[in-house]
């Protein structure tokens, strides 16, 4: 099989989505599955939908277009404030978008009127992460501006936590978000349907027995894909940590690591090189590098340490004496490594356990899904 590659177990993605969707449903919260870390990969998005995600969310319009071209028809929300230069395509491809700028909303409204559509607007409130968001005291005014604008409809409000500053949402912040939903309704009338409380970092809050108030939606990416809490890095109970595996090939194994004196022609030192190496660590080189992934975000198998990486090489120390040139090594990934590997043009993506076959799918055979790679 080709290397480097990522093996994606779609059954584990379905299971992880299902597990979170079930836990959140009991709390009155639906899951909007976020596909940005997998560049809007259609088969992974479909696995999330099959697992019970109510809709999909993407940060990049290019990924939304990839989903649409693959025939994904469910609601897709753009969760990064749209670029002014892309409003026409945003209205065409997305049911709704998260917004923080009235000038962008006005451009979206104009684009929607040209297309005879109504584009949904979710206003992002700044609740302490200090990335995107409207200051809470300005939210009512902006909401009224949206309500008065033909071509757009105020669908809801949202907040984001633990992205820029890594601080998990507190009970009081979440209570404040619910209060904001009530305030916006009080100020501008229409029912605020969606109150999107945040991302994977909100799961401990949402499943921890706190009152969920008005929050009825979470946007979940990392927890579905990697089965971990992004704030602590801990595995979430009942979830798979290994839906994705990065496989790379060994291109060199030797003992040069124990000889830091290569190129030094001092004969006294050269003799030192003849001392047998008693270390059991072998240094090996894999054909993968910074251009493909975040080397520091690879989880090293037991008995293995990361020595370093360059753009195209990964250098590793290992006790595994069976590894030789041509061997494959398998790695689990953290979020940053996954995100870059999924975007790397040189990495093949192999899907496992695609949808349980039905008659409808048998007609096309398994190669149908491989075509989406
Ligand atoms: C990336 C992102 C998410 C999803 O975050 P995860 O930690 O992957 O769950 C949710 N909302 C917004 C606005 C995002 O940018």
mmCIF file of C-alpha atoms and ligand atoms in Angstrom:
data_model
loop_
_atom_site.group_PDB
_atom_site.id
_atom_site.type_symbol
_atom_site.label_atom_id
_atom_site.label_comp_id
_atom_site.label_asym_id
_atom_site.label_seq_id
_atom_site.Cartn_x
_atom_site.Cartn_y
_atom_site.Cartn_z
ATOM 1 C CA UNK A 1 0.000 0.000 0.000
ATOM 2 C CA UNK A 2 1.091 3.527 -0.644
ATOM 3 C CA UNK A 3 2.993 5.500 1.978
ATOM 4 C CA UNK A 4 2.573 7.886 3.615
ATOM 5 C CA UNK A 5 -1.121 7.289 4.143
ATOM 6 C CA UNK A 6 -3.846 7.930 6.681
ATOM 7 C CA UNK A 7 -6.138 5.037 7.502
ATOM 8 C CA UNK A 8 -9.554 6.335 8.520
ATOM 9 C CA UNK A 9 -11.905 3.974 10.327
ATOM 10 C CA UNK A 10 -15.327 5.383 9.501
ATOM 11 C CA UNK A 11 -17.046 2.986 11.901
ATOM 12 C CA UNK A 12 -15.153 4.657 14.754
ATOM 13 C CA UNK A 13 -16.173 8.111 13.508
ATOM 14 C CA UNK A 14 -19.810 6.969 13.409
ATOM 15 C CA UNK A 15 -19.472 5.490 16.903
ATOM 16 C CA UNK A 16 -17.855 8.629 18.357
ATOM 17 C CA UNK A 17 -20.521 10.868 16.817
ATOM 18 C CA UNK A 18 -23.296 8.592 18.040
ATOM 19 C CA UNK A 19 -21.872 8.507 21.574
ATOM 20 C CA UNK A 20 -21.695 12.294 21.828
ATOM 21 C CA UNK A 21 -25.054 12.811 20.106
ATOM 22 C CA UNK A 22 -26.741 10.464 22.587
ATOM 23 C CA UNK A 23 -25.138 12.088 25.627
ATOM 24 C CA UNK A 24 -26.058 15.572 24.414
ATOM 25 C CA UNK A 25 -29.583 14.659 23.352
ATOM 26 C CA UNK A 26 -30.408 13.867 26.979
ATOM 27 C CA UNK A 27 -29.339 17.434 27.764
ATOM 28 C CA UNK A 28 -31.484 18.939 24.998
ATOM 29 C CA UNK A 29 -28.451 19.734 22.829
ATOM 30 C CA UNK A 30 -27.880 18.723 19.201
ATOM 31 C CA UNK A 31 -24.526 18.076 17.555
ATOM 32 C CA UNK A 32 -23.319 20.125 14.624
ATOM 33 C CA UNK A 33 -20.300 18.182 13.356
ATOM 34 C CA UNK A 34 -17.265 20.243 12.339
ATOM 35 C CA UNK A 35 -15.341 18.951 9.312
ATOM 36 C CA UNK A 36 -12.564 21.559 9.037
ATOM 37 C CA UNK A 37 -9.801 19.348 10.470
ATOM 38 C CA UNK A 38 -10.465 16.804 7.717
ATOM 39 C CA UNK A 39 -10.770 19.490 4.996
ATOM 40 C CA UNK A 40 -14.440 18.700 4.468
ATOM 41 C CA UNK A 41 -13.742 15.089 3.478
ATOM 42 C CA UNK A 42 -17.146 13.901 2.194
ATOM 43 C CA UNK A 43 -17.020 10.283 3.456
ATOM 44 C CA UNK A 44 -15.982 11.433 6.946
ATOM 45 C CA UNK A 45 -18.753 14.046 6.911
ATOM 46 C CA UNK A 46 -21.213 11.341 5.919
ATOM 47 C CA UNK A 47 -20.023 9.120 8.778
ATOM 48 C CA UNK A 48 -20.690 12.033 11.160
ATOM 49 C CA UNK A 49 -24.172 12.429 9.716
ATOM 50 C CA UNK A 50 -24.810 8.688 9.965
ATOM 51 C CA UNK A 51 -23.739 8.896 13.608
ATOM 52 C CA UNK A 52 -26.460 11.428 14.331
ATOM 53 C CA UNK A 53 -25.032 14.885 13.670
ATOM 54 C CA UNK A 54 -27.892 17.289 12.983
ATOM 55 C CA UNK A 55 -25.855 19.294 10.489
ATOM 56 C CA UNK A 56 -22.313 20.120 9.414
ATOM 57 C CA UNK A 57 -20.125 23.143 10.017
ATOM 58 C CA UNK A 58 -17.013 24.262 8.159
ATOM 59 C CA UNK A 59 -14.552 27.104 8.532
ATOM 60 C CA UNK A 60 -13.527 27.296 4.860
ATOM 61 C CA UNK A 61 -15.723 27.829 1.836
ATOM 62 C CA UNK A 62 -13.409 25.642 -0.281
ATOM 63 C CA UNK A 63 -14.203 22.698 2.005
ATOM 64 C CA UNK A 64 -17.934 23.438 1.821
ATOM 65 C CA UNK A 65 -17.701 23.353 -1.968
ATOM 66 C CA UNK A 66 -15.913 19.990 -1.770
ATOM 67 C CA UNK A 67 -18.805 18.640 0.329
ATOM 68 C CA UNK A 68 -21.424 20.016 -2.039
ATOM 69 C CA UNK A 69 -19.609 18.664 -5.113
ATOM 70 C CA UNK A 70 -19.644 15.213 -3.500
ATOM 71 C CA UNK A 71 -23.413 15.429 -3.182
ATOM 72 C CA UNK A 72 -23.745 16.339 0.508
ATOM 73 C CA UNK A 73 -27.094 18.109 0.764
ATOM 74 C CA UNK A 74 -27.593 18.580 4.519
ATOM 75 C CA UNK A 75 -27.454 22.038 6.131
ATOM 76 C CA UNK A 76 -23.884 23.383 6.253
ATOM 77 C CA UNK A 77 -23.007 26.402 8.358
ATOM 78 C CA UNK A 78 -19.889 28.462 7.788
ATOM 79 C CA UNK A 79 -18.386 28.934 11.258
ATOM 80 C CA UNK A 80 -15.664 31.381 10.309
ATOM 81 C CA UNK A 81 -16.912 34.891 9.567
ATOM 82 C CA UNK A 82 -17.266 35.018 5.769
ATOM 83 C CA UNK A 83 -14.775 37.001 3.718
ATOM 84 C CA UNK A 84 -16.374 40.004 2.087
ATOM 85 C CA UNK A 85 -14.940 38.771 -1.216
ATOM 86 C CA UNK A 86 -16.796 35.428 -0.970
ATOM 87 C CA UNK A 87 -20.348 36.426 0.003
ATOM 88 C CA UNK A 88 -22.011 35.250 -3.227
ATOM 89 C CA UNK A 89 -20.561 31.750 -2.939
ATOM 90 C CA UNK A 90 -21.286 31.611 0.806
ATOM 91 C CA UNK A 91 -24.961 32.290 0.171
ATOM 92 C CA UNK A 92 -25.016 29.725 -2.606
ATOM 93 C CA UNK A 93 -23.308 26.898 -0.647
ATOM 94 C CA UNK A 94 -24.294 27.486 2.996
ATOM 95 C CA UNK A 95 -27.679 27.739 4.685
ATOM 96 C CA UNK A 96 -26.228 29.989 7.364
ATOM 97 C CA UNK A 97 -23.018 31.566 8.595
ATOM 98 C CA UNK A 98 -21.541 32.813 11.849
ATOM 99 C CA UNK A 99 -21.007 36.539 11.745
ATOM 100 C CA UNK A 100 -19.476 39.392 13.703
ATOM 101 C CA UNK A 101 -19.408 42.273 11.177
ATOM 102 C CA UNK A 102 -22.492 44.219 10.040
ATOM 103 C CA UNK A 103 -20.767 45.187 6.780
ATOM 104 C CA UNK A 104 -20.347 41.506 5.905
ATOM 105 C CA UNK A 105 -23.933 40.739 6.907
ATOM 106 C CA UNK A 106 -25.144 43.566 4.632
ATOM 107 C CA UNK A 107 -23.144 42.085 1.735
ATOM 108 C CA UNK A 108 -24.543 38.600 2.471
ATOM 109 C CA UNK A 109 -28.059 40.080 2.483
ATOM 110 C CA UNK A 110 -27.491 41.750 -0.889
ATOM 111 C CA UNK A 111 -26.113 38.499 -2.325
ATOM 112 C CA UNK A 112 -29.094 36.556 -0.954
ATOM 113 C CA UNK A 113 -31.551 39.019 -2.518
ATOM 114 C CA UNK A 114 -29.780 38.613 -5.881
ATOM 115 C CA UNK A 115 -30.188 34.836 -5.535
ATOM 116 C CA UNK A 116 -33.777 35.033 -4.257
ATOM 117 C CA UNK A 117 -32.721 33.399 -1.026
ATOM 118 C CA UNK A 118 -32.740 34.132 2.671
ATOM 119 C CA UNK A 119 -29.402 33.477 4.350
ATOM 120 C CA UNK A 120 -29.336 32.517 8.019
ATOM 121 C CA UNK A 121 -27.228 34.569 10.412
ATOM 122 C CA UNK A 122 -25.863 33.392 13.717
ATOM 123 C CA UNK A 123 -24.217 36.169 15.688
ATOM 124 C CA UNK A 124 -21.080 35.275 17.564
ATOM 125 C CA UNK A 125 -20.769 36.805 21.037
ATOM 126 C CA UNK A 126 -17.361 37.416 22.611
ATOM 127 C CA UNK A 127 -17.411 35.550 25.918
ATOM 128 C CA UNK A 128 -13.738 35.648 26.884
ATOM 129 C CA UNK A 129 -11.829 33.595 24.294
ATOM 130 C CA UNK A 130 -10.897 36.875 22.593
ATOM 131 C CA UNK A 131 -10.966 35.418 19.130
ATOM 132 C CA UNK A 132 -14.095 36.288 17.161
ATOM 133 C CA UNK A 133 -17.215 37.825 18.618
ATOM 134 C CA UNK A 134 -19.394 40.866 19.189
ATOM 135 C CA UNK A 135 -19.124 42.405 22.643
ATOM 136 C CA UNK A 136 -22.228 41.369 24.627
ATOM 137 C CA UNK A 137 -23.372 44.972 25.169
ATOM 138 C CA UNK A 138 -23.429 45.531 21.384
ATOM 139 C CA UNK A 139 -25.172 42.270 20.513
ATOM 140 C CA UNK A 140 -28.760 43.592 20.775
ATOM 141 C CA UNK A 141 -28.066 46.470 18.358
ATOM 142 C CA UNK A 142 -26.417 44.220 15.785
ATOM 143 C CA UNK A 143 -29.258 41.691 16.138
ATOM 144 C CA UNK A 144 -31.809 44.421 15.449
ATOM 145 C CA UNK A 145 -29.785 45.431 12.381
ATOM 146 C CA UNK A 146 -30.013 41.845 11.096
ATOM 147 C CA UNK A 147 -33.754 41.586 11.774
ATOM 148 C CA UNK A 148 -34.370 44.795 9.810
ATOM 149 C CA UNK A 149 -32.349 43.630 6.798
ATOM 150 C CA UNK A 150 -34.157 41.849 3.927
ATOM 151 C CA UNK A 151 -32.248 38.828 2.578
ATOM 152 C CA UNK A 152 -31.010 37.592 5.942
ATOM 153 C CA UNK A 153 -32.762 36.033 8.930
ATOM 154 C CA UNK A 154 -31.499 36.010 12.503
ATOM 155 C CA UNK A 155 -31.211 32.308 13.315
ATOM 156 C CA UNK A 156 -29.414 32.450 16.596
ATOM 157 C CA UNK A 157 -26.406 33.365 18.646
ATOM 158 C CA UNK A 158 -23.251 31.486 19.510
ATOM 159 C CA UNK A 159 -20.032 31.623 21.455
ATOM 160 C CA UNK A 160 -16.646 29.993 21.263
ATOM 161 C CA UNK A 161 -14.349 28.957 24.088
ATOM 162 C CA UNK A 162 -10.867 27.527 24.547
ATOM 163 C CA UNK A 163 -9.681 28.217 21.001
ATOM 164 C CA UNK A 164 -7.311 31.164 21.270
ATOM 165 C CA UNK A 165 -6.757 31.183 25.017
ATOM 166 C CA UNK A 166 -7.303 27.539 25.940
ATOM 167 C CA UNK A 167 -9.667 28.359 28.822
ATOM 168 C CA UNK A 168 -12.614 25.985 29.182
ATOM 169 C CA UNK A 169 -16.062 27.541 29.535
ATOM 170 C CA UNK A 170 -17.301 28.005 33.083
ATOM 171 C CA UNK A 171 -20.811 27.490 34.398
ATOM 172 C CA UNK A 172 -21.231 31.238 34.817
ATOM 173 C CA UNK A 173 -20.083 32.006 31.251
ATOM 174 C CA UNK A 174 -22.583 29.501 29.914
ATOM 175 C CA UNK A 175 -25.315 31.005 32.064
ATOM 176 C CA UNK A 176 -24.378 34.425 30.679
ATOM 177 C CA UNK A 177 -24.754 33.094 27.119
ATOM 178 C CA UNK A 178 -28.276 31.861 27.878
ATOM 179 C CA UNK A 179 -29.114 35.238 29.390
ATOM 180 C CA UNK A 180 -27.834 36.917 26.214
ATOM 181 C CA UNK A 181 -30.285 34.838 24.136
ATOM 182 C CA UNK A 182 -33.127 36.128 26.327
ATOM 183 C CA UNK A 183 -31.831 39.700 26.074
ATOM 184 C CA UNK A 184 -31.663 39.572 22.271
ATOM 185 C CA UNK A 185 -35.242 38.301 22.126
ATOM 186 C CA UNK A 186 -36.333 41.017 24.511
ATOM 187 C CA UNK A 187 -34.683 43.687 22.361
ATOM 188 C CA UNK A 188 -35.645 42.605 18.865
ATOM 189 C CA UNK A 189 -38.563 40.263 19.096
ATOM 190 C CA UNK A 190 -38.056 37.134 17.033
ATOM 191 C CA UNK A 191 -37.406 33.824 18.719
ATOM 192 C CA UNK A 192 -33.690 33.034 18.834
ATOM 193 C CA UNK A 193 -33.859 29.434 17.630
ATOM 194 C CA UNK A 194 -30.216 28.356 17.829
ATOM 195 C CA UNK A 195 -28.037 28.984 20.846
ATOM 196 C CA UNK A 196 -24.730 27.362 19.962
ATOM 197 C CA UNK A 197 -22.686 27.032 23.116
ATOM 198 C CA UNK A 198 -19.238 26.231 21.758
ATOM 199 C CA UNK A 199 -16.963 23.398 20.664
ATOM 200 C CA UNK A 200 -15.527 20.137 22.018
ATOM 201 C CA UNK A 201 -14.201 22.007 25.064
ATOM 202 C CA UNK A 202 -17.844 22.428 26.166
ATOM 203 C CA UNK A 203 -18.508 18.696 26.530
ATOM 204 C CA UNK A 204 -17.515 18.435 30.223
ATOM 205 C CA UNK A 205 -19.865 21.332 30.947
ATOM 206 C CA UNK A 206 -22.689 19.916 28.819
ATOM 207 C CA UNK A 207 -22.547 16.388 30.218
ATOM 208 C CA UNK A 208 -21.603 17.381 33.761
ATOM 209 C CA UNK A 209 -25.101 17.837 35.103
ATOM 210 C CA UNK A 210 -25.150 21.650 34.893
ATOM 211 C CA UNK A 211 -28.342 23.351 33.773
ATOM 212 C CA UNK A 212 -27.925 23.813 30.023
ATOM 213 C CA UNK A 213 -30.312 26.788 29.904
ATOM 214 C CA UNK A 214 -31.001 28.033 26.394
ATOM 215 C CA UNK A 215 -28.018 26.228 24.846
ATOM 216 C CA UNK A 216 -29.341 23.728 22.281
ATOM 217 C CA UNK A 217 -26.379 23.214 19.940
ATOM 218 C CA UNK A 218 -22.662 22.435 20.168
ATOM 219 C CA UNK A 219 -20.197 22.428 17.273
ATOM 220 C CA UNK A 220 -18.049 19.347 17.708
ATOM 221 C CA UNK A 221 -14.949 18.457 15.704
ATOM 222 C CA UNK A 222 -11.983 17.208 17.719
ATOM 223 C CA UNK A 223 -13.950 15.067 20.179
ATOM 224 C CA UNK A 224 -15.611 13.164 17.324
ATOM 225 C CA UNK A 225 -12.436 12.745 15.291
ATOM 226 C CA UNK A 226 -9.945 11.984 18.048
ATOM 227 C CA UNK A 227 -12.084 11.012 21.046
ATOM 228 C CA UNK A 228 -10.328 13.472 23.348
ATOM 229 C CA UNK A 229 -11.149 16.519 25.446
ATOM 230 C CA UNK A 230 -9.146 19.300 23.738
ATOM 231 C CA UNK A 231 -8.466 21.181 26.983
ATOM 232 C CA UNK A 232 -6.976 18.274 28.970
ATOM 233 C CA UNK A 233 -5.975 16.014 26.061
ATOM 234 C CA UNK A 234 -7.609 13.122 27.941
ATOM 235 C CA UNK A 235 -9.544 10.392 26.170
ATOM 236 C CA UNK A 236 -13.318 10.735 26.572
ATOM 237 C CA UNK A 237 -14.906 7.617 28.095
ATOM 238 C CA UNK A 238 -16.520 5.278 25.570
ATOM 239 C CA UNK A 239 -14.868 6.953 22.568
ATOM 240 C CA UNK A 240 -12.237 5.763 20.102
ATOM 241 C CA UNK A 241 -8.925 7.577 20.195
ATOM 242 C CA UNK A 242 -7.673 5.816 17.033
ATOM 243 C CA UNK A 243 -10.108 6.514 14.212
ATOM 244 C CA UNK A 244 -7.128 7.948 12.296
ATOM 245 C CA UNK A 245 -3.734 6.288 11.880
ATOM 246 C CA UNK A 246 -0.813 7.823 10.042
ATOM 247 C CA UNK A 247 1.426 5.258 8.349
ATOM 248 C CA UNK A 248 4.948 6.166 7.206
ATOM 249 C CA UNK A 249 7.748 4.117 5.662
ATOM 250 C CA UNK A 250 11.288 3.592 6.951
ATOM 251 C CA UNK A 251 13.931 4.692 4.437
ATOM 252 C CA UNK A 252 17.068 4.371 6.552
ATOM 253 C CA UNK A 253 18.150 2.506 9.674
ATOM 254 C CA UNK A 254 21.671 2.590 10.994
ATOM 255 C CA UNK A 255 23.803 3.400 13.941
ATOM 256 C CA UNK A 256 25.124 6.733 12.844
ATOM 257 C CA UNK A 257 23.334 8.351 15.731
ATOM 258 C CA UNK A 258 25.838 6.883 18.162
ATOM 259 C CA UNK A 259 28.595 8.532 16.190
ATOM 260 C CA UNK A 260 28.296 12.271 16.401
ATOM 261 C CA UNK A 261 31.825 12.613 15.026
ATOM 262 C CA UNK A 262 31.208 11.887 11.361
ATOM 263 C CA UNK A 263 33.337 14.261 9.331
ATOM 264 C CA UNK A 264 35.866 14.708 12.090
ATOM 265 C CA UNK A 265 39.209 13.360 10.944
ATOM 266 C CA UNK A 266 41.040 13.511 14.255
ATOM 267 C CA UNK A 267 42.509 10.019 14.566
ATOM 268 C CA UNK A 268 42.321 9.997 18.319
ATOM 269 C CA UNK A 269 38.624 10.626 18.153
ATOM 270 C CA UNK A 270 38.221 8.211 15.252
ATOM 271 C CA UNK A 271 39.406 5.432 17.493
ATOM 272 C CA UNK A 272 36.698 6.315 19.948
ATOM 273 C CA UNK A 273 34.231 5.472 17.240
ATOM 274 C CA UNK A 274 35.349 1.874 17.344
ATOM 275 C CA UNK A 275 33.978 1.419 20.845
ATOM 276 C CA UNK A 276 30.934 -0.835 20.441
ATOM 277 C CA UNK A 277 27.613 0.847 20.996
ATOM 278 C CA UNK A 278 25.878 -0.780 23.930
ATOM 279 C CA UNK A 279 22.756 1.312 23.491
ATOM 280 C CA UNK A 280 19.828 -0.627 22.093
ATOM 281 C CA UNK A 281 18.388 2.469 20.516
ATOM 282 C CA UNK A 282 18.545 2.510 16.737
ATOM 283 C CA UNK A 283 18.032 5.673 14.815
ATOM 284 C CA UNK A 284 15.697 5.364 11.862
ATOM 285 C CA UNK A 285 14.466 7.771 9.235
ATOM 286 C CA UNK A 286 10.900 7.842 7.911
ATOM 287 C CA UNK A 287 9.786 9.436 4.651
ATOM 288 C CA UNK A 288 7.490 12.062 6.151
ATOM 289 C CA UNK A 289 8.208 15.535 7.500
ATOM 290 C CA UNK A 290 7.023 18.996 8.420
ATOM 291 C CA UNK A 291 5.501 19.424 4.980
ATOM 292 C CA UNK A 292 3.110 16.561 5.745
ATOM 293 C CA UNK A 293 2.245 16.913 9.401
ATOM 294 C CA UNK A 294 3.105 18.413 12.792
ATOM 295 C CA UNK A 295 5.870 16.064 13.959
ATOM 296 C CA UNK A 296 5.425 17.110 17.603
ATOM 297 C CA UNK A 297 1.762 16.127 17.354
ATOM 298 C CA UNK A 298 2.498 12.478 16.552
ATOM 299 C CA UNK A 299 2.059 10.084 19.464
ATOM 300 C CA UNK A 300 5.221 7.976 19.597
ATOM 301 C CA UNK A 301 4.688 4.223 20.000
ATOM 302 C CA UNK A 302 6.108 2.661 23.192
ATOM 303 C CA UNK A 303 9.890 2.313 23.052
ATOM 304 C CA UNK A 304 10.163 5.084 20.487
ATOM 305 C CA UNK A 305 11.263 8.706 20.798
ATOM 306 C CA UNK A 306 11.118 11.590 18.374
ATOM 307 C CA UNK A 307 14.642 12.869 17.667
ATOM 308 C CA UNK A 308 13.681 15.502 15.156
ATOM 309 C CA UNK A 309 12.104 16.362 11.846
ATOM 310 C CA UNK A 310 12.865 18.379 8.729
ATOM 311 C CA UNK A 311 10.591 19.245 5.849
ATOM 312 C CA UNK A 312 10.672 15.720 4.402
ATOM 313 C CA UNK A 313 12.287 13.482 7.050
ATOM 314 C CA UNK A 314 11.272 12.236 10.475
ATOM 315 C CA UNK A 315 14.126 10.943 12.641
ATOM 316 C CA UNK A 316 13.202 8.570 15.428
ATOM 317 C CA UNK A 317 15.028 6.562 18.076
ATOM 318 C CA UNK A 318 13.600 3.113 18.629
ATOM 319 C CA UNK A 319 14.262 -0.097 20.572
ATOM 320 C CA UNK A 320 12.322 -2.065 17.968
ATOM 321 C CA UNK A 321 15.030 -4.138 16.263
ATOM 322 C CA UNK A 322 12.588 -5.557 13.710
ATOM 323 C CA UNK A 323 12.230 -2.258 11.864
ATOM 324 C CA UNK A 324 14.143 -2.239 8.595
ATOM 325 C CA UNK A 325 14.147 -0.305 5.352
ATOM 326 C CA UNK A 326 10.686 -0.675 3.840
ATOM 327 C CA UNK A 327 8.970 -1.267 7.211
ATOM 328 C CA UNK A 328 5.898 0.750 8.044
ATOM 329 C CA UNK A 329 5.413 2.667 11.290
ATOM 330 C CA UNK A 330 1.983 3.631 12.568
ATOM 331 C CA UNK A 331 1.176 6.735 14.578
ATOM 332 C CA UNK A 332 -1.854 8.148 16.296
ATOM 333 C CA UNK A 333 -2.139 11.921 15.945
ATOM 334 C CA UNK A 334 -3.066 14.940 18.010
ATOM 335 C CA UNK A 335 -5.290 17.594 16.435
ATOM 336 C CA UNK A 336 -2.547 19.703 14.822
ATOM 337 C CA UNK A 337 -0.894 16.664 13.271
ATOM 338 C CA UNK A 338 -4.226 15.339 11.974
ATOM 339 C CA UNK A 339 -5.238 18.680 10.506
ATOM 340 C CA UNK A 340 -1.989 19.089 8.576
ATOM 341 C CA UNK A 341 -1.813 15.469 7.475
ATOM 342 C CA UNK A 342 -5.360 15.585 6.102
ATOM 343 C CA UNK A 343 -4.414 18.674 4.068
ATOM 344 C CA UNK A 344 -1.099 17.267 2.791
ATOM 345 C CA UNK A 345 -1.167 16.523 -0.919
ATOM 346 C CA UNK A 346 1.384 13.709 -0.647
ATOM 347 C CA UNK A 347 -0.603 11.632 1.859
ATOM 348 C CA UNK A 348 -3.109 9.100 0.578
ATOM 349 C CA UNK A 349 -6.347 8.677 2.509
ATOM 350 C CA UNK A 350 -7.610 5.111 2.873
ATOM 351 C CA UNK A 351 -11.140 4.602 4.170
ATOM 352 C CA UNK A 352 -12.086 1.583 6.254
ATOM 353 C CA UNK A 353 -15.533 0.320 7.263
ATOM 354 C CA UNK A 354 -17.480 2.641 5.077
ATOM 355 C CA UNK A 355 -21.257 2.491 5.527
ATOM 356 C CA UNK A 356 -22.674 -0.926 6.268
ATOM 357 C CA UNK A 357 -23.501 -2.096 2.753
ATOM 358 C CA UNK A 358 -27.063 -1.780 1.603
ATOM 359 C CA UNK A 359 -28.463 -2.860 -1.752
ATOM 360 C CA UNK A 360 -28.294 0.691 -2.965
ATOM 361 C CA UNK A 361 -24.571 0.826 -2.280
ATOM 362 C CA UNK A 362 -23.778 -2.656 -3.559
ATOM 363 C CA UNK A 363 -24.839 -1.530 -6.993
ATOM 364 C CA UNK A 364 -21.868 0.826 -7.108
ATOM 365 C CA UNK A 365 -19.461 -1.408 -5.199
ATOM 366 C CA UNK A 366 -16.882 -0.296 -2.672
ATOM 367 C CA UNK A 367 -14.898 1.677 -5.239
ATOM 368 C CA UNK A 368 -17.632 4.281 -5.274
ATOM 369 C CA UNK A 369 -16.401 5.690 -1.969
ATOM 370 C CA UNK A 370 -12.749 5.416 -2.858
ATOM 371 C CA UNK A 371 -13.452 7.808 -5.676
ATOM 372 C CA UNK A 372 -14.142 10.487 -3.071
ATOM 373 C CA UNK A 373 -10.595 10.394 -1.719
HETATM 374 C C1 LIG B 1 -13.039 24.733 15.011
HETATM 375 C C2 LIG B 1 -14.279 25.307 15.562
HETATM 376 C C3 LIG B 1 -15.159 24.469 16.256
HETATM 377 C C4 LIG B 1 -14.886 23.013 16.538
HETATM 378 O O1 LIG B 1 -13.884 22.899 17.498
HETATM 379 P P1 LIG B 1 -13.428 21.472 18.074
HETATM 380 O O2 LIG B 1 -12.518 21.801 19.188
HETATM 381 O O3 LIG B 1 -12.756 20.775 16.953
HETATM 382 O O4 LIG B 1 -14.641 20.769 18.516
HETATM 383 C C5 LIG B 1 -16.352 25.038 16.718
HETATM 384 N N1 LIG B 1 -16.631 26.335 16.505
HETATM 385 C C6 LIG B 1 -15.809 27.163 15.846
HETATM 386 C C7 LIG B 1 -16.199 28.589 15.661
HETATM 387 C C8 LIG B 1 -14.595 26.678 15.362
HETATM 388 O O5 LIG B 1 -13.773 27.514 14.706
#
